[in-house]
Amino acid sequence: MRIIKRTPLCLCGALLLMTSVGCPATGTGRVALRPDGTPGHEECPEEALKAMRYLQISVGDGGLVTLDVNQTDTTPVTLYEGPVESMLDENLGPLEPPTRLYGRVWTGGPQVVIRYYAAQPPGGNRVPICAVARLAKGQLKKRPDSKPGTAILEFSVAGVYVVDEFR
């Protein structure tokens, strides 16, 4: 009979994996929209807060992200309303490139809103997180030639920042 030794690290990893099973990968779909089409307030799920604590990722931690892995190094980039798969270009705490970030894009307002709900490191499992894409000086602002349901942006890379709730 083989005895499996359980270490605290293994138990924490198992707990993290169990809590991530019910987490959304691309948003809840229950976000109220503001009159301009941008998403309203949304709580960060407790499972994501636990996972971020375990990973030692804090609110405000940030890095760089390619907004759409299907349009790497494209300028300008066209984002579509709905699910998005992005890729880290820099470390975000222990998450290293090319960790994938899964989230949702809203294109209804004057600026694109991107919220991330899960991260998947290379060779690893998806982990719930809460993060947003941001650029200074209005650079997530849509170009005027953006059609409904799309947003044309000048840059394919943005900052990604950890949050504890979506505002």
Backbone as a printed PyTorch tensor [residue, N CA C, xyz], in Angstrom:
tensor([[[  0.8480,  -1.1770,   0.0000],
         [  0.0000,   0.0000,   0.0000],
         [  0.8870,   1.2300,   0.0000]],

        [[  0.5940,   2.1400,  -0.8900],
         [  1.3870,   3.3540,  -1.0110],
         [  0.7530,   4.4580,  -0.1830]],

        [[  1.5350,   5.1170,   0.6180],
         [  1.0370,   6.2200,   1.4470],
         [  1.4370,   7.5250,   0.7720]],

        [[  0.4620,   8.4100,   0.5960],
         [  0.7200,   9.7140,  -0.0100],
         [  0.8980,  10.7240,   1.1050]],

        [[  2.0460,  11.3600,   1.1010],
         [  2.3260,  12.3910,   2.0910],
         [  1.6870,  13.7030,   1.6290]],

        [[  0.9050,  14.2970,   2.4690],
         [  0.2210,  15.5500,   2.1130],
         [  0.9580,  16.7120,   2.7680]],

        [[  1.4520,  17.5900,   1.9300],
         [  2.1290,  18.7830,   2.4360],
         [  1.1540,  19.9420,   2.4290]],

        [[  1.4210,  20.9760,   3.2300],
         [  0.5340,  22.1430,   3.2220],
         [  0.4120,  22.7680,   1.8310]],

        [[  1.4970,  22.7810,   1.0580],
         [  1.4530,  23.3550,  -0.2820],
         [  0.5070,  22.5590,  -1.1800]],

        [[  0.5590,  21.2240,  -1.1040],
         [ -0.3400,  20.3920,  -1.9060],
         [ -1.7930,  20.6310,  -1.5190]],

        [[ -2.0450,  20.7310,  -0.2200],
         [ -3.4080,  20.9510,   0.2390],
         [ -3.9310,  22.2990,  -0.2120]],

        [[ -3.0660,  23.3340,  -0.1700],
         [ -3.4830,  24.6560,  -0.6380],
         [ -3.7630,  24.6230,  -2.1290]],

        [[ -2.9330,  23.9360,  -2.8860],
         [ -3.1390,  23.8180,  -4.3280],
         [ -4.4350,  23.1040,  -4.6470]],

        [[ -4.7310,  22.0430,  -3.9060],
         [ -5.9750,  21.3040,  -4.1220],
         [ -7.1760,  22.1840,  -3.7890]],

        [[ -7.0780,  22.9470,  -2.6960],
         [ -8.1500,  23.8490,  -2.3200],
         [ -8.3700,  24.8950,  -3.3990]],

        [[ -7.2930,  25.4610,  -3.9250],
         [ -7.3940,  26.4510,  -4.9790],
         [ -8.0530,  25.8750,  -6.2140]],

        [[ -7.6750,  24.6770,  -6.5830],
         [ -8.2540,  24.0310,  -7.7570],
         [ -9.7440,  23.7850,  -7.5470]],

        [[-10.1250,  23.3490,  -6.3600],
         [-11.5390,  23.0780,  -6.0830],
         [-12.3580,  24.3550,  -6.1300]],

        [[-11.8160,  25.4600,  -5.6180],
         [-12.5930,  26.6960,  -5.5990],
         [-12.7070,  27.3050,  -6.9740]],

        [[-11.8140,  26.9600,  -7.8920],
         [-11.8570,  27.5790,  -9.2130],
         [-12.8460,  26.9070, -10.1560]],

        [[-13.3650,  25.7470,  -9.7990],
         [-14.2240,  24.9950, -10.7000],
         [-15.4710,  25.7680, -11.0870]],

        [[-16.1060,  26.4540, -10.1500],
         [-17.3520,  27.1330, -10.4630],
         [-17.2080,  28.5690, -10.9160]],

        [[-15.9990,  29.0320, -11.1830],
         [-15.7920,  30.4270, -11.5210],
         [-15.9980,  30.6830, -12.9970]],

        [[-16.5410,  31.8330, -13.3290],
         [-16.7140,  32.1600, -14.7320],
         [-15.3840,  32.4340, -15.3900]],

        [[-15.2520,  32.0390, -16.6400],
         [-14.0100,  32.2860, -17.3620],
         [-14.1000,  33.5500, -18.1940]],

        [[-15.2660,  33.9560, -18.5400],
         [-15.3910,  35.1190, -19.4060],
         [-16.4610,  36.0780, -18.9250]],

        [[-16.6710,  36.1480, -17.6380],
         [-17.6260,  37.1100, -17.1040],
         [-18.9190,  36.4390, -16.6830]],

        [[-19.6830,  37.1720, -15.9190],
         [-20.8840,  36.5980, -15.3520],
         [-22.0880,  36.6970, -16.2590]],

        [[-22.0790,  37.6500, -17.1730],
         [-23.2470,  37.8350, -18.0110],
         [-24.3790,  38.5410, -17.2830]],

        [[-24.1960,  38.8690, -16.0100],
         [-25.2340,  39.5100, -15.2070],
         [-24.8510,  40.9310, -14.8260]],

        [[-23.9900,  41.5440, -15.5930],
         [-23.5360,  42.8890, -15.2720],
         [-24.5350,  43.8970, -15.8240]],

        [[-25.0120,  44.7810, -14.9540],
         [-25.9210,  45.8360, -15.3970],
         [-25.1430,  46.8530, -16.2280]],

        [[-25.7550,  47.2820, -17.3130],
         [-25.1090,  48.2770, -18.1650],
         [-25.5850,  49.6790, -17.8090]],

        [[-24.6610,  50.6280, -17.8980],
         [-25.0000,  52.0340, -17.7100],
         [-25.6710,  52.5420, -18.9900]],

        [[-26.2760,  53.7240, -18.9410],
         [-26.9390,  54.2560, -20.1380],
         [-26.0200,  54.3800, -21.3620]],

        [[-24.7000,  54.5710, -21.1540],
         [-23.7910,  54.7000, -22.3040],
         [-23.3000,  53.3450, -22.8220]],

        [[-23.7700,  52.2380, -22.2170],
         [-23.3900,  50.9050, -22.6820],
         [-22.2030,  50.2950, -21.9710]],

        [[-21.5990,  51.0220, -21.0420],
         [-20.4800,  50.4660, -20.2820],
         [-21.0130,  49.6580, -19.0970]],

        [[-20.2460,  48.6760, -18.6400],
         [-20.7250,  47.8440, -17.5270],
         [-20.6990,  48.5940, -16.2040]],

        [[-21.6600,  48.2620, -15.3690],
         [-21.7320,  48.8610, -14.0460],
         [-20.8850,  48.1040, -13.0410]],

        [[-21.1040,  48.4010, -11.7810],
         [-20.3630,  47.7930, -10.6800],
         [-20.5580,  46.2810, -10.6740]],

        [[-19.4770,  45.5780, -10.3290],
         [-19.5270,  44.1210, -10.2240],
         [-18.5590,  43.6980,  -9.1230]],

        [[-19.0400,  42.8830,  -8.2110],
         [-18.1880,  42.3700,  -7.1400],
         [-17.1990,  41.3480,  -7.6960]],

        [[-16.0280,  41.2890,  -7.1030],
         [-15.0740,  40.2270,  -7.4230],
         [-15.5120,  38.9970,  -6.6270]],

        [[-15.6910,  37.8480,  -7.2850],
         [-16.1280,  36.6520,  -6.5610],
         [-15.1440,  36.2560,  -5.4500]],

        [[-15.6800,  35.7390,  -4.3630],
         [-14.8510,  35.3300,  -3.2250],
         [-13.7870,  34.3220,  -3.6510]],

        [[-14.1160,  33.4220,  -4.5940],
         [-13.1370,  32.4340,  -5.0660],
         [-11.9280,  33.1150,  -5.7050]],

        [[-12.1850,  34.1950,  -6.4490],
         [-11.0900,  34.9360,  -7.0770],
         [-10.2530,  35.6600,  -6.0320]],

        [[-10.9070,  36.2460,  -5.0280],
         [-10.1630,  36.9210,  -3.9570],
         [ -9.2590,  35.9300,  -3.2200]],

        [[ -9.7760,  34.7210,  -2.9510],
         [ -8.9780,  33.6820,  -2.2930],
         [ -7.7900,  33.2690,  -3.1690]],

        [[ -8.0530,  33.0650,  -4.4470],
         [ -6.9920,  32.6540,  -5.3660],
         [ -5.9090,  33.7210,  -5.4570]],

        [[ -6.3080,  34.9800,  -5.5110],
         [ -5.3250,  36.0640,  -5.6060],
         [ -4.4980,  36.1610,  -4.3310]],

        [[ -5.1310,  35.9390,  -3.1890],
         [ -4.3650,  35.9280,  -1.9280],
         [ -3.3610,  34.7840,  -1.9420]],

        [[ -3.7890,  33.6130,  -2.3850],
         [ -2.9030,  32.4550,  -2.4560],
         [ -1.7230,  32.7320,  -3.3840]],

        [[ -1.9800,  33.3770,  -4.5160],
         [ -0.9220,  33.7000,  -5.4740],
         [ -0.0940,  34.9110,  -5.0440]],

        [[ -0.5130,  35.5720,  -3.9680],
         [  0.1340,  36.7760,  -3.4590],
         [  0.1130,  37.8990,  -4.4960]],

        [[ -1.0460,  38.0230,  -5.1470],
         [ -1.2910,  39.1260,  -6.0730],
         [ -2.1750,  40.1240,  -5.3420]],

        [[ -1.7440,  41.3750,  -5.2990],
         [ -2.4600,  42.4000,  -4.5490],
         [ -3.1460,  43.3930,  -5.4710]],

        [[ -4.1700,  44.0440,  -4.9380],
         [ -4.8500,  45.0990,  -5.6760],
         [ -3.8150,  46.1450,  -6.0830]],

        [[ -3.8540,  46.5250,  -7.3470],
         [ -2.9090,  47.5070,  -7.8760],
         [ -1.7190,  46.9000,  -8.5810]],

        [[ -1.4340,  45.6100,  -8.3340],
         [ -0.3430,  44.9600,  -9.0720],
         [ -0.6740,  45.0080, -10.5500]],

        [[  0.3380,  45.2170, -11.3620],
         [  0.0660,  45.3450, -12.7840],
         [  1.1830,  44.8340, -13.6600]],

        [[  0.8810,  44.7660, -14.9380],
         [  1.8340,  44.3400, -15.9490],
         [  1.3260,  44.7770, -17.3100]],

        [[  1.9140,  44.2320, -18.3490],
         [  1.4760,  44.5150, -19.7130],
         [  0.7700,  43.3050, -20.2960]],

        [[ -0.2130,  43.5630, -21.1490],
         [ -0.9940,  42.4980, -21.7530],
         [ -1.2440,  42.8100, -23.2300]],

        [[ -1.1170,  41.7850, -24.0630],
         [ -1.5940,  41.8850, -25.4390],
         [ -3.0910,  41.6650, -25.3770]],

        [[ -3.8560,  42.6260, -25.8780],
         [ -5.3040,  42.6180, -25.6770],
         [ -6.0180,  41.4440, -26.3290]],

        [[ -5.6020,  41.0340, -27.5130],
         [ -6.2530,  39.9310, -28.2100],
         [ -5.1720,  39.0560, -28.8300]],

        [[ -5.0480,  37.8120, -28.3500],
         [ -3.9830,  36.9310, -28.8480],
         [ -4.1180,  36.6490, -30.3370]],

        [[ -5.2890,  36.8480, -30.8910],
         [ -5.4720,  36.6410, -32.3250],
         [ -5.0030,  37.8290, -33.1560]],

        [[ -4.6150,  38.9120, -32.4770],
         [ -4.1690,  40.1170, -33.1840],
         [ -2.8720,  40.6510, -32.5730]],

        [[ -1.9590,  39.7500, -32.2590],
         [ -0.6850,  40.1470, -31.6640],
         [  0.0700,  41.0630, -32.6210]],

        [[  0.6530,  42.1270, -32.1040],
         [  1.4520,  43.0920, -32.8700],
         [  0.6820,  43.7420, -34.0150]],

        [[ -0.6240,  43.8590, -33.8810],
         [ -1.4450,  44.5090, -34.8850],
         [ -1.7310,  45.9350, -34.4550]],

        [[ -1.5920,  46.8750, -35.3900],
         [ -1.9140,  48.2650, -35.1070],
         [ -2.6390,  48.8460, -36.3040]],

        [[ -3.8070,  49.4060, -36.1610],
         [ -4.6280,  49.3780, -34.9520],
         [ -5.2150,  47.9840, -34.7310]],

        [[ -5.8290,  47.7960, -33.5740],
         [ -6.4410,  46.5140, -33.2350],
         [ -7.9580,  46.7120, -33.1350]],

        [[ -8.7160,  45.7370, -33.6120],
         [-10.1730,  45.7770, -33.5200],
         [-10.6160,  44.7610, -32.4780]],

        [[-11.2740,  45.2490, -31.4310],
         [-11.8300,  44.3690, -30.4060],
         [-13.3320,  44.2580, -30.6140]],

        [[-13.8500,  43.0850, -30.3360],
         [-15.2690,  42.8050, -30.5210],
         [-15.9470,  42.6360, -29.1750]],

        [[-17.1770,  43.0900, -29.0790],
         [-17.9840,  42.9290, -27.8750],
         [-18.0650,  41.4500, -27.5300]],

        [[-17.7870,  41.1040, -26.2660],
         [-17.9100,  39.7180, -25.8330],
         [-16.6190,  39.1610, -25.2780]],

        [[-16.4820,  37.8350, -25.2770],
         [-15.3100,  37.1860, -24.6810],
         [-14.0120,  37.5750, -25.3900]],

        [[-12.9280,  37.6040, -24.6070],
         [-11.6130,  37.9050, -25.1700],
         [-10.5650,  37.0380, -24.4810]],

        [[ -9.5660,  36.6440, -25.2430],
         [ -8.4020,  35.9360, -24.7190],
         [ -7.1950,  36.8380, -24.9300]],

        [[ -6.6010,  37.2590, -23.8290],
         [ -5.4260,  38.1250, -23.8600],
         [ -4.2220,  37.3400, -23.3680]],

        [[ -3.0330,  37.9620, -23.4560],
         [ -1.8040,  37.2690, -23.0580],
         [ -0.8850,  38.2370, -22.3200]],

        [[ -0.3710,  37.7740, -21.1660],
         [  0.5860,  38.6000, -20.4280],
         [  1.8760,  38.7470, -21.2190]],

        [[  2.3880,  39.9770, -21.2590],
         [  3.6890,  40.2680, -21.8660],
         [  4.7420,  40.5040, -20.7950]],

        [[  4.3090,  40.7040, -19.5590],
         [  5.1740,  40.8940, -18.3890],
         [  4.5940,  40.0850, -17.2380]],

        [[  5.4170,  39.8480, -16.2420],
         [  4.9290,  39.1510, -15.0500],
         [  3.8390,  39.9560, -14.3630]],

        [[  2.8720,  39.2310, -13.8420],
         [  1.8520,  39.7850, -12.9710],
         [  1.9240,  38.9390, -11.7100]],

        [[  2.7520,  39.3840, -10.7520],
         [  3.0540,  38.5520,  -9.5930],
         [  3.7390,  37.2890, -10.0790]],

        [[  3.2730,  36.1220,  -9.6320],
         [  3.9030,  34.8700, -10.0630],
         [  3.4630,  34.4080, -11.4580]],

        [[  2.5050,  35.0940, -12.0510],
         [  2.0290,  34.7250, -13.3890],
         [  2.9900,  35.3100, -14.4250]],

        [[  3.5830,  34.4320, -15.2130],
         [  4.5970,  34.8470, -16.1800],
         [  4.0510,  34.7510, -17.6030]],

        [[  4.6360,  35.5190, -18.5340],
         [  4.2640,  35.3660, -19.9410],
         [  4.5660,  33.9480, -20.3940]],

        [[  3.7970,  33.3550, -21.2160],
         [  2.6060,  33.8620, -21.8980],
         [  1.2980,  33.4320, -21.2420]],

        [[  1.1530,  33.6660, -19.9330],
         [ -0.1100,  33.3630, -19.2540],
         [ -1.2650,  33.9950, -20.0220]],

        [[ -2.3250,  33.2350, -20.2140],
         [ -3.5260,  33.7390, -20.8870],
         [ -4.4600,  34.3390, -19.8520]],

        [[ -5.1020,  35.4300, -20.2160],
         [ -6.1300,  36.0580, -19.3910],
         [ -7.4350,  35.9830, -20.1610]],

        [[ -8.4880,  35.5380, -19.4790],
         [ -9.7940,  35.3860, -20.1070],
         [-10.7570,  36.3770, -19.4880]],

        [[-11.4620,  37.0820, -20.3390],
         [-12.3680,  38.0960, -19.8370],
         [-13.4270,  38.4730, -20.8360]],

        [[-13.9080,  39.7060, -20.6670],
         [-14.9980,  40.1950, -21.5070],
         [-14.7180,  41.6310, -21.8950]],

        [[-15.0980,  41.9680, -23.1370],
         [-14.9510,  43.3140, -23.6840],
         [-16.3350,  43.9340, -23.8300]],

        [[-16.4510,  45.2030, -23.4110],
         [-17.6480,  45.9960, -23.6630],
         [-17.2340,  47.1630, -24.5500]],

        [[-17.9700,  47.3800, -25.6230],
         [-17.6200,  48.4250, -26.5850],
         [-18.6650,  49.5300, -26.6630]],

        [[-19.6630,  49.5160, -25.7920],
         [-20.7890,  50.4330, -25.9050],
         [-20.4960,  51.8850, -25.5960]],

        [[-19.5330,  52.1760, -24.7770],
         [-19.2510,  53.5580, -24.4030],
         [-18.1510,  54.1650, -25.2550]],

        [[-17.6900,  55.3410, -24.8620],
         [-16.6310,  56.0100, -25.6230],
         [-15.2690,  55.3170, -25.4950]],

        [[-15.0920,  54.5630, -24.4240],
         [-13.8600,  53.8010, -24.2240],
         [-14.1980,  52.3280, -24.0740]],

        [[-13.2720,  51.4940, -24.4620],
         [-13.4280,  50.0530, -24.2940],
         [-13.2790,  49.7210, -22.8100]],

        [[-14.0710,  48.7870, -22.3190],
         [-13.9270,  48.2620, -20.9670],
         [-13.5970,  46.7830, -21.1000]],

        [[-12.4780,  46.3740, -20.4710],
         [-12.0760,  44.9650, -20.4910],
         [-11.8870,  44.5180, -19.0440]],

        [[-12.6370,  43.4900, -18.6730],
         [-12.5250,  42.8970, -17.3410],
         [-12.0510,  41.4590, -17.5130]],

        [[-11.0890,  41.0840, -16.6700],
         [-10.5550,  39.7180, -16.7130],
         [-11.0410,  38.9440, -15.4930]],

        [[-11.4570,  37.6880, -15.7450],
         [-12.0280,  36.8380, -14.7110],
         [-11.2110,  35.5770, -14.4340]],

        [[-10.2500,  35.2570, -15.2990],
         [ -9.4580,  34.0410, -15.1070],
         [ -8.0980,  34.1920, -15.7760]],

        [[ -7.1140,  33.4940, -15.2120],
         [ -5.7650,  33.4290, -15.7730],
         [ -5.3840,  31.9640, -15.9140]],

        [[ -4.6540,  31.6530, -16.9810],
         [ -4.1800,  30.2910, -17.1770],
         [ -2.7060,  30.3180, -17.5550]],

        [[ -1.8340,  29.9770, -16.5820],
         [ -0.3970,  29.9340, -16.8740],
         [ -0.0790,  28.8050, -17.8500]],

        [[  1.0450,  28.9000, -18.5640],
         [  1.4280,  27.8210, -19.4810],
         [  1.5290,  26.4930, -18.7340]],

        [[  0.8410,  25.4860, -19.2240],
         [  0.8770,  24.1630, -18.6070],
         [  0.1170,  24.0620, -17.3040]],

        [[ -0.5940,  25.1240, -16.9160],
         [ -1.3020,  25.1200, -15.6370],
         [ -2.8030,  25.1430, -15.8190]],

        [[ -3.4960,  25.2000, -14.7090],
         [ -4.9570,  25.2490, -14.6910],
         [ -5.4350,  26.6850, -14.6380]],

        [[ -6.6550,  26.9080, -15.0920],
         [ -7.2620,  28.2260, -14.9770],
         [ -7.4900,  28.5650, -13.5140]],

        [[ -7.2020,  29.8240, -13.1890],
         [ -7.3470,  30.3230, -11.8270],
         [ -8.2120,  31.5800, -11.8850]],

        [[ -9.1920,  31.7070, -11.0080],
         [-10.0150,  32.9120, -11.0270],
         [ -9.2320,  34.1260, -10.5380]],

        [[ -9.4030,  35.2400, -11.2170],
         [ -8.7950,  36.5090, -10.8150],
         [ -9.7820,  37.6270, -11.1210]],

        [[ -9.4530,  38.8250, -10.6760],
         [-10.1780,  40.0260, -11.0610],
         [ -9.1480,  41.0570, -11.4820]],

        [[ -9.2140,  41.4760, -12.7340],
         [ -8.2630,  42.4540, -13.2580],
         [ -8.9270,  43.2270, -14.3870]],

        [[ -8.3630,  44.3790, -14.6970],
         [ -8.8890,  45.2220, -15.7730],
         [ -7.7380,  45.6880, -16.6560]],

        [[ -8.0580,  45.9680, -17.9140],
         [ -7.0890,  46.5840, -18.8250],
         [ -7.2370,  48.0960, -18.6920]],

        [[ -6.0910,  48.7960, -18.6690],
         [ -6.1100,  50.2610, -18.5480],
         [ -4.9440,  50.8470, -19.3180]],

        [[ -5.1460,  52.0250, -19.8370],
         [ -4.0800,  52.8430, -20.3980],
         [ -4.3350,  54.2740, -19.9610]],

        [[ -3.2870,  55.0240, -19.7460],
         [ -3.4120,  56.4190, -19.3300],
         [ -3.8380,  57.2890, -20.5100]],

        [[ -4.2980,  58.4640, -20.2030],
         [ -4.6070,  59.5020, -21.1840],
         [ -5.6330,  59.0670, -22.2310]],

        [[ -6.6240,  58.2580, -21.8240],
         [ -7.7180,  57.9030, -22.7070],
         [ -7.3440,  57.0190, -23.8760]],

        [[ -6.2690,  56.2650, -23.7530],
         [ -5.8150,  55.4750, -24.8860],
         [ -6.5880,  54.1790, -25.0860]],

        [[ -7.5730,  53.8880, -24.2830],
         [ -8.5020,  52.8090, -24.5970],
         [ -9.7600,  53.3910, -25.2300]],

        [[ -9.6360,  54.6480, -25.6580],
         [-10.7420,  55.3110, -26.3340],
         [-10.8820,  54.7530, -27.7440]],

        [[-12.1270,  54.4690, -28.1240],
         [-12.4100,  53.9260, -29.4500],
         [-12.1690,  54.9960, -30.5200]],

        [[-11.7160,  54.5300, -31.6630],
         [-11.6110,  55.4450, -32.7980],
         [-13.0150,  55.7370, -33.3180]],

        [[-13.2180,  56.9180, -33.9070],
         [-14.5520,  57.2790, -34.3950],
         [-15.0750,  56.3650, -35.4990]],

        [[-14.1730,  55.6650, -36.2210],
         [-14.6220,  54.7810, -37.2900],
         [-14.9910,  53.3810, -36.7920]],

        [[-15.0860,  53.1930, -35.4580],
         [-15.5100,  51.9120, -34.8910],
         [-16.9920,  51.6840, -35.1800]],

        [[-17.3150,  50.5160, -35.6670],
         [-18.7140,  50.1550, -35.9350],
         [-19.3630,  49.6430, -34.6410]],

        [[-20.7030,  49.6370, -34.5690],
         [-21.3710,  49.1090, -33.3710],
         [-20.9120,  47.6770, -33.0730]],

        [[-20.6500,  47.3980, -31.7940],
         [-20.2040,  46.0710, -31.3820],
         [-18.7050,  45.8580, -31.5300]],

        [[-18.0020,  46.8800, -32.0050],
         [-16.5460,  46.7930, -32.1470],
         [-15.9050,  48.0460, -31.5800]],

        [[-14.6180,  47.9370, -31.3430],
         [-13.8290,  49.0920, -30.9200],
         [-12.4690,  48.9990, -31.5960]],

        [[-12.1450,  50.0030, -32.3700],
         [-10.8270,  50.0670, -32.9880],
         [ -9.9520,  50.9160, -32.0820]],

        [[ -8.8340,  50.3250, -31.6500],
         [ -7.8850,  51.0010, -30.7540],
         [ -6.5530,  51.1820, -31.4640]],

        [[ -5.8340,  52.2180, -31.0930],
         [ -4.5340,  52.4950, -31.7040],
         [ -3.4720,  51.4710, -31.3140]],

        [[ -3.6070,  50.8850, -30.1230],
         [ -2.5630,  50.0050, -29.6030],
         [ -3.1130,  48.6220, -29.2960]],

        [[ -2.3010,  47.5850, -29.5000],
         [ -2.7270,  46.2140, -29.2110],
         [ -2.2720,  45.7640, -27.8250]],

        [[ -1.5480,  46.6340, -27.1180],
         [ -1.0240,  46.3180, -25.7870],
         [ -1.5570,  47.3560, -24.8040]],

        [[ -1.8450,  46.9040, -23.5940],
         [ -2.3140,  47.8150, -22.5410],
         [ -1.7640,  47.3370, -21.2060]],

        [[ -1.9840,  48.1380, -20.1880],
         [ -1.6760,  47.7200, -18.8330],
         [ -2.8010,  46.8420, -18.3230]],

        [[ -2.4640,  45.9070, -17.4440],
         [ -3.4760,  45.0950, -16.7700],
         [ -3.2410,  45.2550, -15.2820]],

        [[ -4.3130,  45.5140, -14.5280],
         [ -4.1970,  45.7880, -13.1070],
         [ -5.1860,  44.9530, -12.3120]],

        [[ -4.7140,  44.4150, -11.2080],
         [ -5.5360,  43.6090, -10.3050],
         [ -6.4700,  44.5200,  -9.5210]],

        [[ -7.7280,  44.1130,  -9.3870],
         [ -8.7260,  44.8610,  -8.6330],
         [ -9.4350,  43.9190,  -7.6620]],

        [[-10.1160,  44.4990,  -6.6760],
         [-10.9090,  43.6730,  -5.7610],
         [-12.4030,  43.8180,  -6.0220]],

        [[-12.7510,  44.6980,  -6.9460],
         [-14.1180,  44.8390,  -7.4450],
         [-14.0360,  45.6350,  -8.7480]],

        [[-15.0590,  45.4760,  -9.5720],
         [-15.1060,  46.2060, -10.8320],
         [-16.0340,  47.3880, -10.6600]],

        [[-15.5590,  48.5740, -11.0300],
         [-16.3480,  49.7950, -10.8270],
         [-16.8470,  50.3410, -12.1360]]])
